[in-house]
XYZ file of C-alpha atoms in Angstrom:
743
model
C -2.472 -29.716 -20.759
C -0.797 -31.024 -17.605
C -3.014 -31.608 -14.626
C -1.845 -29.780 -11.509
C -0.741 -31.976 -8.664
C -2.844 -31.569 -5.493
C -1.463 -32.891 -2.229
C -4.413 -32.913 0.143
C -3.618 -32.928 3.812
C -5.674 -35.297 5.970
C -8.608 -33.647 7.662
C -8.173 -33.226 11.387
C -10.994 -32.277 13.735
C -10.601 -28.823 15.181
C -11.922 -28.859 18.598
C -3.316 1.187 25.340
C -5.462 1.452 23.215
C -8.151 3.098 25.042
C -10.646 5.305 23.269
C -9.928 7.097 20.040
C -11.353 10.581 19.959
C -11.846 13.040 17.171
C -11.103 16.340 18.809
C -13.287 18.233 16.394
C -16.967 17.858 15.640
C -17.185 18.293 11.897
C -20.909 18.930 11.984
C -20.664 21.963 14.216
C -17.387 23.522 13.163
C -17.560 27.218 12.437
C -16.290 28.102 8.975
C -13.991 30.720 10.477
C -12.781 28.598 13.403
C -9.180 27.475 12.991
C -8.566 23.775 13.580
C -5.510 21.626 12.960
C -5.664 19.882 9.575
C -3.404 17.272 8.010
C -2.936 18.322 4.373
C -1.682 15.901 1.702
C -0.167 17.300 -1.490
C 1.008 15.795 -4.753
C 4.651 16.650 -5.489
C 4.879 18.529 -8.769
C 6.977 16.646 -11.302
C 8.673 19.799 -12.527
C 9.881 20.943 -9.113
C 12.919 19.539 -7.299
C 13.593 20.627 -3.743
C 17.297 20.823 -3.001
C 16.750 21.892 0.606
C 13.994 21.371 3.178
C 13.490 25.139 3.288
C 12.496 25.150 -0.390
C 9.842 22.502 0.209
C 8.503 24.468 3.193
C 8.336 27.608 1.057
C 6.163 25.688 -1.394
C 3.976 24.482 1.478
C 3.578 28.042 2.730
C 2.355 29.137 -0.684
C -0.793 27.086 -0.049
C -1.345 28.901 3.220
C -0.897 32.349 1.755
C -3.144 31.701 -1.267
C -5.874 30.043 0.787
C -6.094 33.021 3.141
C -6.583 35.703 0.499
C -9.320 38.031 1.668
C -9.429 36.473 5.142
C -8.650 38.294 8.364
C -7.529 35.052 10.021
C -4.150 33.915 8.771
C -3.358 30.180 8.751
C -0.298 28.971 10.619
C 2.014 26.074 9.849
C 2.478 23.576 12.698
C 4.544 20.803 11.104
C 6.107 20.497 7.662
C 6.559 16.877 6.546
C 9.455 15.762 4.363
C 9.599 11.974 4.706
C 6.307 10.446 5.857
C 4.448 12.115 2.995
C 4.307 15.334 1.002
C 2.275 17.791 3.021
C 1.935 19.617 6.297
C -0.149 20.211 9.397
C -1.592 23.693 9.838
C -4.219 25.699 11.697
C -6.901 26.326 9.077
C -10.523 27.386 8.893
C -12.988 25.372 6.823
C -13.161 28.253 4.320
C -9.390 28.129 3.910
C -9.509 24.378 3.375
C -12.181 24.845 0.694
C -10.014 27.443 -1.022
C -7.056 25.090 -0.909
C -9.063 22.305 -2.571
C -9.021 24.267 -5.836
C -5.239 24.654 -5.890
C -2.980 22.548 -8.086
C -1.303 19.699 -6.221
C -3.902 19.482 -3.458
C -4.863 15.878 -2.597
C -6.774 15.905 0.681
C -7.182 17.559 4.060
C -8.656 16.179 7.265
C -8.902 17.363 10.824
C -6.236 15.821 13.003
C -7.144 13.035 15.379
C -5.961 12.354 18.901
C -4.732 8.901 19.867
C -4.289 7.444 23.325
C -1.517 5.515 25.035
C -1.930 1.771 25.380
C -1.199 1.666 28.757
C 13.413 -7.163 34.647
C 12.345 -10.659 34.334
C 11.213 -10.808 30.726
C 14.623 -11.328 29.032
C 15.126 -14.590 30.917
C 11.511 -15.654 30.350
C 12.037 -15.079 26.625
C 15.261 -17.083 26.614
C 17.710 -14.161 26.435
C 20.836 -14.807 28.537
C 24.065 -12.856 28.905
C 26.936 -14.136 26.746
C 24.693 -16.731 25.097
C 22.457 -17.172 22.048
C 20.741 -14.238 20.400
C 22.056 -11.616 22.833
C 25.608 -12.705 22.062
C 24.991 -13.199 18.334
C 23.378 -9.778 17.944
C 25.944 -8.101 20.226
C 23.053 -6.994 22.459
C 21.763 -4.712 19.714
C 24.903 -2.565 19.439
C 24.711 -0.013 16.642
C 20.920 -0.253 16.259
C 18.843 2.875 16.920
C 15.351 2.437 18.378
C 13.071 5.431 18.020
C 10.287 5.528 20.623
C 7.205 7.745 20.189
C 5.717 8.321 23.610
C 5.402 10.700 26.605
C 9.081 11.582 26.886
C 12.025 10.133 28.782
C 14.078 10.482 31.981
C 17.759 11.205 31.247
C 20.038 10.182 34.084
C 18.055 7.064 34.942
C 20.420 4.061 35.323
C 18.546 2.253 32.533
C 19.862 4.918 30.165
C 23.465 4.762 31.347
C 25.801 4.280 28.401
C 28.194 1.797 29.982
C 29.304 -0.565 27.213
C 27.367 1.337 24.560
C 29.472 2.615 21.650
C 28.931 6.028 20.027
C 26.002 6.135 17.589
C 26.691 5.218 13.970
C 27.793 7.985 11.634
C 24.425 7.995 9.879
C 22.750 9.410 12.996
C 21.552 12.995 12.484
C 19.321 13.356 15.522
C 19.010 16.026 18.182
C 18.957 16.094 21.949
C 16.854 18.932 23.343
C 17.616 18.235 27.001
C 20.668 17.743 29.196
C 21.700 14.189 29.950
C 21.990 12.539 26.549
C 24.873 10.131 26.000
C 25.777 7.135 23.857
C 22.676 5.276 25.098
C 20.131 8.098 24.933
C 21.207 9.750 21.710
C 18.104 11.790 20.935
C 15.261 13.470 22.811
C 12.824 15.813 21.099
C 9.401 17.261 21.898
C 6.744 17.452 19.168
C 3.811 18.340 21.411
C 2.475 21.862 21.789
C 2.868 21.758 25.570
C 4.090 24.888 27.292
C 7.274 23.277 28.601
C 8.592 22.270 25.182
C 10.654 19.648 26.987
C 11.080 15.968 26.100
C 11.236 15.096 29.808
C 8.709 12.499 30.913
C 6.169 13.757 33.451
C 3.873 10.740 33.028
C 6.210 7.731 33.162
C 4.900 5.795 30.174
C 7.691 6.773 27.779
C 10.449 6.075 30.295
C 8.950 2.626 30.905
C 8.569 1.683 27.231
C 12.035 2.985 26.277
C 13.763 0.973 28.978
C 11.712 -2.118 28.061
C 12.973 -1.906 24.496
C 16.591 -0.988 25.145
C 17.333 -0.263 28.801
C 20.874 -1.031 29.949
C 21.619 -3.567 32.687
C 20.651 -2.334 36.167
C 21.387 -4.548 39.157
C 19.027 -4.694 42.096
C 15.996 -3.325 40.274
C 12.761 -3.763 42.244
C 9.573 -2.083 43.441
C 8.710 -2.420 47.137
C 11.405 -5.105 47.226
C 9.433 -7.243 44.743
C 10.713 -8.777 41.490
C 14.252 -7.975 42.555
C 16.956 -8.703 40.009
C 18.890 -7.257 37.082
C 16.667 -5.147 34.855
C 17.487 -4.982 31.146
C 15.706 -4.127 27.946
C 15.439 -6.514 25.045
C 18.340 -4.812 23.238
C 20.374 -3.539 26.209
C 23.239 -2.026 24.211
C 21.143 -0.451 21.448
C 20.680 3.313 21.208
C 17.452 5.079 22.179
C 15.925 8.180 20.592
C 12.799 9.589 22.253
C 10.216 11.529 20.264
C 7.688 13.030 22.662
C 4.279 13.074 20.985
C 1.889 12.711 23.931
C 0.876 15.175 26.615
C -2.046 15.560 28.993
C -4.433 15.955 26.036
C -3.345 12.751 24.307
C -1.223 12.076 21.228
C -2.157 14.159 18.179
C -1.502 12.589 14.824
C 0.084 15.811 13.566
C 2.746 15.363 16.269
C 3.020 11.612 15.601
C 3.571 12.258 11.893
C 6.113 14.999 12.627
C 8.016 12.653 14.932
C 7.989 9.820 12.390
C 9.100 12.288 9.731
C 12.047 13.326 11.916
C 12.910 9.765 12.919
C 13.155 8.697 9.276
C 15.351 11.685 8.488
C 17.576 11.198 11.515
C 18.371 7.549 10.884
C 16.475 5.254 13.277
C 16.379 1.527 12.518
C 13.301 0.563 14.543
C 10.201 2.500 15.602
C 8.138 1.612 18.669
C 4.662 3.127 19.094
C 2.668 2.111 22.167
C -0.346 4.165 21.177
C -3.220 4.124 18.719
C -6.903 4.582 18.027
C -9.777 2.587 16.555
C -9.812 0.996 13.137
C -9.636 3.372 10.163
C -8.995 3.024 6.437
C -5.227 3.063 6.122
C -5.169 6.269 4.070
C -6.876 8.072 6.991
C -4.659 6.499 9.647
C -1.642 8.706 10.358
C 0.305 5.889 12.003
C -0.278 3.565 9.022
C 0.774 6.263 6.535
C 3.892 7.179 8.511
C 4.792 3.535 9.055
C 4.640 2.818 5.323
C 7.151 5.584 4.640
C 9.322 4.093 7.380
C 9.349 0.560 5.953
C 10.170 2.008 2.538
C 13.432 3.181 4.171
C 14.020 -0.214 5.798
C 12.778 0.834 9.250
C 10.935 -1.804 11.263
C 7.713 -0.625 12.974
C 6.273 -2.259 16.099
C 2.881 -1.077 17.409
C 0.597 -2.063 20.271
C -2.600 -3.903 19.365
C -4.707 -2.003 21.899
C -6.280 -2.556 25.303
C -9.914 -3.087 24.282
C -10.050 -6.856 24.777
C -11.366 -9.386 25.219
C -13.924 -8.210 22.672
C -13.520 -9.113 19.003
C -12.572 -6.638 16.258
C -11.117 -4.085 18.698
C -7.650 -3.792 17.178
C -5.570 -0.741 16.430
C -2.596 -0.543 14.079
C -3.839 -3.226 11.665
C -1.762 -2.392 8.568
C 0.166 -5.436 7.297
C 3.441 -3.482 7.145
C 3.187 -2.956 10.937
C 3.926 -5.644 13.530
C 0.753 -5.628 15.654
C 1.531 -6.847 19.162
C -0.881 -8.306 21.716
C -0.140 -8.812 25.408
C 0.502 -11.927 27.479
C 1.637 -12.874 30.951
C 5.062 -14.080 32.039
C 5.900 -16.786 34.573
C 6.222 -14.346 37.491
C 3.549 -13.414 40.021
C 3.765 -10.949 42.890
C 1.513 -13.110 44.974
C -1.042 -11.959 47.532
C -3.200 -14.849 48.726
C -6.696 -14.279 50.073
C -7.329 -16.441 53.148
C -11.019 -16.883 53.930
C -12.705 -17.917 57.135
C -13.645 -21.263 55.546
C -9.891 -21.951 55.177
C -9.940 -21.416 51.383
C -6.710 -19.982 49.926
C -7.131 -17.988 46.684
C -4.073 -16.579 44.935
C -4.113 -12.995 43.695
C -1.517 -10.296 43.083
C -0.309 -7.013 44.545
C 2.949 -5.142 44.205
C 2.559 -3.476 47.616
C 3.267 -6.181 50.202
C 3.578 -4.808 53.762
C 5.577 -7.029 56.079
C 3.643 -5.977 59.184
C 0.139 -6.752 57.934
C -1.644 -8.813 60.626
C -2.447 -12.404 59.733
C -5.484 -12.593 61.997
C -8.919 -12.651 60.372
C -10.820 -9.388 59.933
C -14.454 -8.797 59.005
C -15.121 -9.171 55.272
C -17.573 -6.759 53.657
C -18.918 -6.153 50.136
C -20.279 -2.583 49.818
C -22.151 -3.550 46.656
C -24.673 -5.553 48.683
C -26.242 -2.451 50.233
C -24.601 0.590 48.702
C -25.452 0.216 45.024
C -23.280 -0.036 41.923
C -20.966 2.879 42.722
C -20.154 1.323 46.085
C -19.563 -2.053 44.388
C -16.962 -0.321 42.220
C -15.552 1.542 45.251
C -15.910 4.807 43.363
C -14.657 7.957 45.037
C -16.900 8.959 47.952
C -19.128 5.876 47.604
C -18.156 4.365 50.971
C -18.774 7.373 53.229
C -22.037 5.947 54.583
C -20.862 2.328 54.793
C -18.952 0.955 57.779
C -15.716 -0.486 56.375
C -13.342 0.572 59.161
C -10.874 -2.138 60.033
C -12.422 -4.496 57.490
C -11.342 -6.305 54.347
C -13.371 -4.661 51.576
C -14.409 -6.337 48.319
C -14.326 -4.021 45.275
C -15.493 -4.986 41.803
C -13.207 -4.121 38.904
C -14.559 -1.664 36.328
C -16.940 1.265 36.382
C -14.356 3.608 34.938
C -12.536 3.653 38.295
C -8.815 2.889 38.202
C -7.686 -0.121 40.228
C -5.427 1.890 42.534
C -8.093 4.569 42.962
C -10.469 1.939 44.335
C -7.945 1.182 47.029
C -7.632 4.870 47.830
C -11.405 5.019 48.345
C -11.210 2.077 50.733
C -8.270 3.604 52.592
C -9.995 6.979 52.911
C -13.012 5.237 54.448
C -10.845 3.438 56.998
C -10.747 0.013 55.364
C -7.915 -2.291 56.404
C -7.461 -4.065 53.065
C -9.032 -4.549 49.646
C -9.867 -7.582 47.556
C -10.204 -6.479 43.918
C -12.414 -8.874 41.949
C -12.528 -9.181 38.169
C -15.653 -8.843 36.078
C -16.629 -11.865 34.003
C -15.069 -10.314 30.882
C -11.743 -9.901 32.705
C -11.636 -13.630 33.401
C -8.685 -14.724 35.482
C -6.205 -12.083 34.269
C -4.705 -10.290 37.266
C -2.092 -7.566 37.630
C 0.413 -6.562 40.277
C -0.262 -2.903 41.065
C 1.399 -0.534 43.521
C -1.699 -0.303 45.723
C -1.997 2.278 48.484
C -3.102 -0.295 51.075
C -2.838 -4.055 51.549
C -4.682 -5.628 48.628
C -5.083 -8.669 46.422
C -6.326 -8.652 42.831
C -8.085 -11.959 42.105
C -9.660 -13.436 38.983
C -13.347 -13.754 38.251
C -13.752 -17.401 39.270
C -11.984 -16.824 42.597
C -14.133 -13.736 43.062
C -17.251 -15.878 42.704
C -15.873 -18.178 45.412
C -15.215 -15.237 47.720
C -18.725 -13.814 47.271
C -20.263 -17.258 47.703
C -18.456 -17.607 51.027
C -19.503 -14.068 52.011
C -23.173 -14.985 51.529
C -22.848 -18.331 53.306
C -22.216 -16.988 56.797
C -23.419 -14.175 59.010
C -19.865 -13.348 60.092
C -17.562 -13.605 57.073
C -13.870 -12.966 57.740
C -10.708 -12.853 55.673
C -7.112 -11.719 55.586
C -4.340 -11.501 52.995
C -1.103 -13.477 53.085
C 1.694 -11.765 51.159
C 3.980 -14.340 49.574
C 6.246 -12.059 47.533
C 7.765 -12.872 44.150
C 6.895 -16.267 42.692
C 8.759 -17.520 39.616
C 7.740 -20.477 37.480
C 4.021 -20.008 36.897
C 3.482 -22.823 34.418
C 0.312 -21.436 32.838
C 2.407 -18.646 31.295
C 2.208 -17.244 28.746
C -1.512 -16.520 28.938
C -3.320 -13.888 26.864
C -4.214 -10.824 28.942
C -7.914 -10.040 29.100
C -7.339 -6.448 27.994
C -5.365 -7.400 24.875
C -7.371 -6.355 21.796
C -8.603 -9.091 19.473
C -9.193 -9.630 15.800
C -10.521 -10.140 13.266
C -9.272 -6.981 11.629
C -11.873 -4.451 10.552
C -9.655 -2.433 8.207
C -8.412 -5.548 6.407
C -10.324 -8.738 7.297
C -8.168 -10.768 4.903
C -5.060 -10.286 7.087
C -4.736 -12.137 10.405
C -4.198 -9.703 13.281
C -2.704 -9.395 15.854
C 0.546 -10.780 14.460
C 2.153 -11.877 17.714
C 1.863 -11.697 21.494
C 4.589 -10.813 23.987
C 4.969 -9.930 27.675
C 2.635 -7.102 28.647
C 1.379 -7.873 32.164
C 3.075 -6.577 35.324
C 6.241 -5.539 33.500
C 8.990 -4.004 35.639
C 10.831 -1.151 33.942
C 12.246 2.332 34.525
C 10.069 5.090 36.019
C 10.769 8.826 36.457
C 10.085 8.903 40.210
C 9.994 6.517 43.141
C 6.527 5.053 43.681
C 7.758 4.307 47.212
C 8.760 7.943 47.883
C 12.397 6.935 48.300
C 15.374 9.168 47.518
C 17.072 7.320 44.671
C 17.521 7.653 40.932
C 17.156 3.885 40.417
C 13.373 4.077 40.213
C 11.170 1.398 38.691
C 7.491 0.618 38.363
C 5.386 -2.325 37.284
C 2.567 -1.625 34.805
C 0.550 -3.542 32.215
C -0.809 -3.055 28.694
C -0.068 -3.773 25.071
C 2.039 -0.638 25.550
C 4.440 -2.941 27.389
C 4.391 -5.799 24.863
C 5.077 -3.491 21.908
C 8.567 -2.343 23.062
C 9.492 -5.940 23.863
C 9.002 -6.736 20.170
C 10.717 -3.512 19.104
C 13.779 -4.520 21.097
C 13.702 -8.073 19.750
C 13.451 -6.744 16.186
C 16.528 -4.597 16.924
C 18.434 -7.748 17.890
C 17.331 -9.447 14.677
C 18.257 -6.400 12.612
C 21.693 -6.371 14.234
C 22.242 -10.048 13.485
C 20.719 -9.861 9.986
C 21.361 -6.329 8.666
C 20.299 -7.338 5.154
C 16.796 -8.432 6.195
C 13.860 -6.228 5.225
C 11.227 -5.206 7.796
C 8.896 -7.847 6.304
C 11.607 -10.503 6.606
C 12.133 -9.690 10.305
C 8.397 -9.791 10.851
C 8.128 -13.156 9.086
C 10.921 -14.618 11.209
C 9.140 -13.510 14.395
C 5.782 -14.906 13.278
C 6.742 -18.279 11.773
C 8.927 -19.208 14.768
C 6.379 -18.256 17.448
C 5.276 -20.678 20.138
C 1.729 -21.925 20.781
C 2.120 -23.713 24.128
C 2.645 -22.589 27.710
C 5.316 -23.804 30.126
C 3.137 -26.829 30.898
C 3.245 -27.802 27.228
C -0.482 -27.131 26.863
C -2.056 -24.740 24.311
C -1.757 -21.085 25.310
C -4.932 -20.033 27.106
C -6.910 -16.816 27.259
C -8.395 -15.108 30.314
C -11.152 -17.759 30.466
C -8.570 -20.526 30.849
C -9.643 -21.840 27.437
C -7.329 -22.343 24.426
C -6.704 -18.920 22.913
C -7.814 -18.536 19.301
C -5.968 -17.028 16.372
C -7.623 -13.640 16.894
C -6.093 -13.466 20.371
C -2.558 -14.734 19.721
C -2.061 -14.346 15.968
C 0.900 -16.553 15.089
C 1.661 -17.180 18.765
C 4.061 -16.068 21.495
C 7.401 -14.579 20.458
C 10.478 -16.813 20.658
C 13.509 -14.555 20.022
C 16.123 -17.294 19.723
C 14.155 -19.243 17.114
C 13.337 -16.028 15.247
C 17.060 -15.413 14.720
C 17.318 -18.602 12.646
C 13.896 -19.232 11.051
C 14.937 -21.304 8.027
C 12.493 -19.656 5.604
C 11.041 -16.168 5.396
C 8.023 -14.671 3.631
C 9.351 -11.387 2.250
C 7.315 -8.423 0.989
C 8.669 -5.392 -0.862
C 6.953 -1.999 -0.494
C 5.550 -2.056 -4.038
C 3.922 -5.438 -3.329
C 1.424 -3.658 -1.100
C 0.023 -1.545 -3.965
C -2.182 -4.210 -5.634
C -3.223 -5.335 -2.138
C -4.331 -1.800 -1.258
C -6.142 -1.493 -4.557
C -7.857 -4.768 -3.725
C -9.247 -3.195 -0.546
C -11.333 -0.981 -2.799
C -9.211 2.124 -2.299
C -9.027 4.600 -5.158
C -5.736 5.294 -6.892
C -5.594 8.634 -5.070
C -6.148 6.990 -1.689
C -3.448 4.416 -2.382
C -1.157 7.245 -3.445
C -1.580 8.914 -0.049
C -0.172 5.782 1.571
C 2.640 4.890 -0.835
C 3.582 8.493 -1.625
C 3.604 8.270 -5.373
C 1.114 8.317 -8.192
C -0.402 4.926 -8.821
C -3.033 3.447 -11.079
C -5.011 0.554 -9.681
C -4.675 -1.532 -12.828
C -3.623 -4.620 -10.866
C -5.670 -5.884 -7.941
C -5.088 -8.866 -5.664
C -7.227 -10.241 -2.835
C -5.903 -9.651 0.667
C -4.955 -13.297 1.191
C -2.690 -13.147 -1.881
C -0.278 -10.765 -0.131
C 2.877 -12.733 0.710
C 2.031 -12.737 4.403
C 3.157 -15.438 6.886
C -0.489 -16.270 7.657
C -3.830 -16.543 5.837
C -7.332 -15.190 6.464
C -9.740 -16.755 3.962
C -13.502 -16.358 3.488
C -15.308 -19.347 1.976
C -18.905 -19.682 0.852
C -20.630 -22.996 0.262
C -18.707 -24.910 -2.389
C -16.014 -22.212 -2.703
C -12.492 -23.057 -3.780
C -9.765 -20.419 -3.551
C -6.112 -20.586 -4.518
C -3.339 -18.397 -3.150
C 0.409 -18.424 -3.673
C 3.266 -17.851 -1.272
C 6.939 -17.282 -1.992
C 9.508 -18.262 0.618
C 13.179 -17.322 0.745
C 15.755 -19.762 2.078
C 17.806 -18.260 4.933
C 18.619 -21.595 6.611
C 20.791 -24.225 4.927
C 21.734 -24.046 1.256
C 20.780 -27.621 0.361
C 17.462 -28.297 1.994
C 14.021 -29.701 1.257
C 11.076 -28.647 3.403
C 8.022 -30.863 3.700
C 4.788 -30.623 5.667
C 5.642 -32.033 9.098
C 2.451 -31.143 10.963
C -0.922 -29.618 10.271
C -4.348 -28.929 11.715
C -7.265 -28.753 9.290
C -10.692 -27.775 10.656
C -13.857 -29.670 9.795
C -15.501 -28.312 6.667
C -12.230 -27.489 4.918
C -10.120 -29.400 2.437
C -6.616 -27.983 2.121
C -4.400 -28.683 -0.855
C -0.706 -27.934 -1.342
C 0.560 -27.580 -4.895
C 3.876 -29.301 -4.224
C 5.242 -32.252 -2.325
C 8.117 -30.217 -0.928
C 10.110 -27.011 -1.150
C 13.565 -27.807 -2.514
C 16.484 -25.390 -2.239
C 20.045 -25.586 -3.503
C 21.314 -22.166 -2.399
C 20.859 -19.544 0.287
C 18.469 -16.691 -0.573
C 16.865 -18.869 -3.237
C 13.118 -18.307 -3.591
C 10.472 -20.977 -4.138
C 6.784 -20.332 -4.836
C 3.984 -22.722 -3.936
C 0.199 -22.743 -4.100
C -2.348 -23.446 -1.387
C -5.922 -24.478 -2.182
C -8.666 -23.745 0.329
C -11.776 -25.765 -0.570
C -14.956 -25.747 1.456
C -16.669 -29.079 1.936
C -20.171 -28.468 0.578
C -21.526 -31.437 2.537
C -20.366 -30.197 5.919
C -22.815 -28.256 8.092
C -20.888 -25.344 9.613
C -21.403 -24.983 13.357
C -19.384 -21.792 13.944
C -18.658 -18.821 11.654
C -14.897 -19.084 12.125
C -12.407 -21.936 12.150
C -8.636 -22.042 12.194
C -5.699 -24.286 11.506
C -2.061 -24.324 10.449
C 0.592 -26.062 8.397
C 4.237 -26.433 9.370
C 7.063 -26.783 6.868
C 9.983 -28.650 8.390
C 13.565 -29.513 7.583
C 16.071 -30.661 10.179
C 16.013 -28.206 13.091
C 13.726 -25.792 11.245
C 9.958 -25.500 11.694
C 8.134 -22.813 9.719
C 4.541 -22.530 10.914
C 1.823 -20.777 8.915
C -1.544 -20.339 10.669
C -4.813 -19.573 8.896
C -8.307 -18.465 9.813
C -11.378 -19.477 7.829
C -14.591 -17.471 7.792
C -17.554 -19.563 6.638
C -20.304 -17.548 4.933
């Protein structure tokens, strides 16, 4: 028997989503109280539905039979045809129990409510007019991006259809509001709001849609800041808005109905800047809907959540979803705090009054005498504290919005505000449209300010507004709010997948935040809600340039080509100004141009996920809910065996684990890839089952093995370690990161 060849790499030392809520308390629900349930059914083999109406008639038979003898009649809310077989309906618990005994019934659960995760970025990401990926992808022409959000603002210049061709013939969507055109080709409302309109009253959906695919708008700015030409990532792609969020949140019955419609109507990409906490995938409406989407070749980009910097706070963890974290860009809207001791500390603010006096004013911190609420500048907390004409220090947090703190200061007569981060926020700052002169500074600068305050009996300060600053060399930096791994739902998959711009992003807004009379209205906001549509737009460009690539292939190209250094050439840092780990950045920061020509891709077909899901311990029925067909979990693979562009491996003392990967050549026909760089943490021996990956044709596949072996002699100092290998050939570099959990 031939001995396998092991090539051991040398060891190197290794130095919007907010809160998810369940809107129903299952322990106290009255058996006759009607709640919204998501009902999954098993399609009968003997029945074929020629028309949607026939399927809905079958669905309604469950409602009529379950209500026999009941005075309260159930009502259908949404009938699903694409995301899965089933419906959403108002049902009592007694009616659900009756339904459980009917043929074809699989499961029913109360619906959940999810929350939103809430200019210059094309240039920062290397996208330039008439060059590179924008030119090669024709700016996304012909690609349809479906956005699930709060609605949209027709008539905004970002949704002008100049240069945008008519939608492709496959498009079957609807526009339920005046103002649609070749850019905005669909707008529908799936909420149960009284208006029934897809118009955006909140602003979030308008912002995310224009970030993904807004057209070119010259002179875009807010308060004169960040002035330039605004454009989405795919400026000539089509946009279809599916309104799923209202004042009460984003119900998963509406999300599923919107995804169902989007699949039917012909979108190419879905962007969802919303989510909830970790759930098993068969209970996660977004994960279930996204799987049906990728089965139809639709790419799905989702926000990672805004619950950072704490570990295991991710949303949207399914491996068929691109999970996007947030990072900064190289632009600041700078507001510098000038202290009486001559210290200059840079912060940010979007509101920059030109007539703000530069003379020193008294500096006061209400938290010294007024308690915690005053430290947070909560509403009404400053009424008994003299802040008139003073620069007021407010601590971030306490459940008080940043702009609301400024309103409290303004109402109390304060002249200006210095907003100081908590220790967990680190040095991540944001440019907000404050209601008074303000500067948002990081934690370390905040410590310096408070130290100065306590060092003198007459502390003074002012704020110097310096406007838009381009070329911040520490960018990209991981935002403090960006949710972190490791994944809870699937610890054997590295999440997030990627990071992209999500801090102080300028994009379209329904109204003027400056109270000006104009329809060219923009705002600057932050969140993984903003990074998600960046990646949705970039995936649209890749889909336009490579129409034959699967969603997994596009995802692989984005991940393996990602960057790991900032503009200084140093490792990307987190909010603590320390090197960001794999659970903060995933594969790294998106590089669109490199993603368009990755060399190799790690592809995954929908059926490949079945043994992976079975390996999570799901029953055949639970897997069937996700993949929408009957399955038997006869084959099981560990999570790390999925053909993913990264690894998450758990190793006990003396453990040795082997996993395979299959790569597809999309670079040059005759090519041989070898390991060109690597980082192997202490305590791990890494083996590669081949000396190189040799190809003689395009689209040829090659499979290789990787051996993760724990050094039994090494004393582990931390529970997690990480590293990477890079396959290289010519201009191509294909990087595969891995995390190791030592147990």
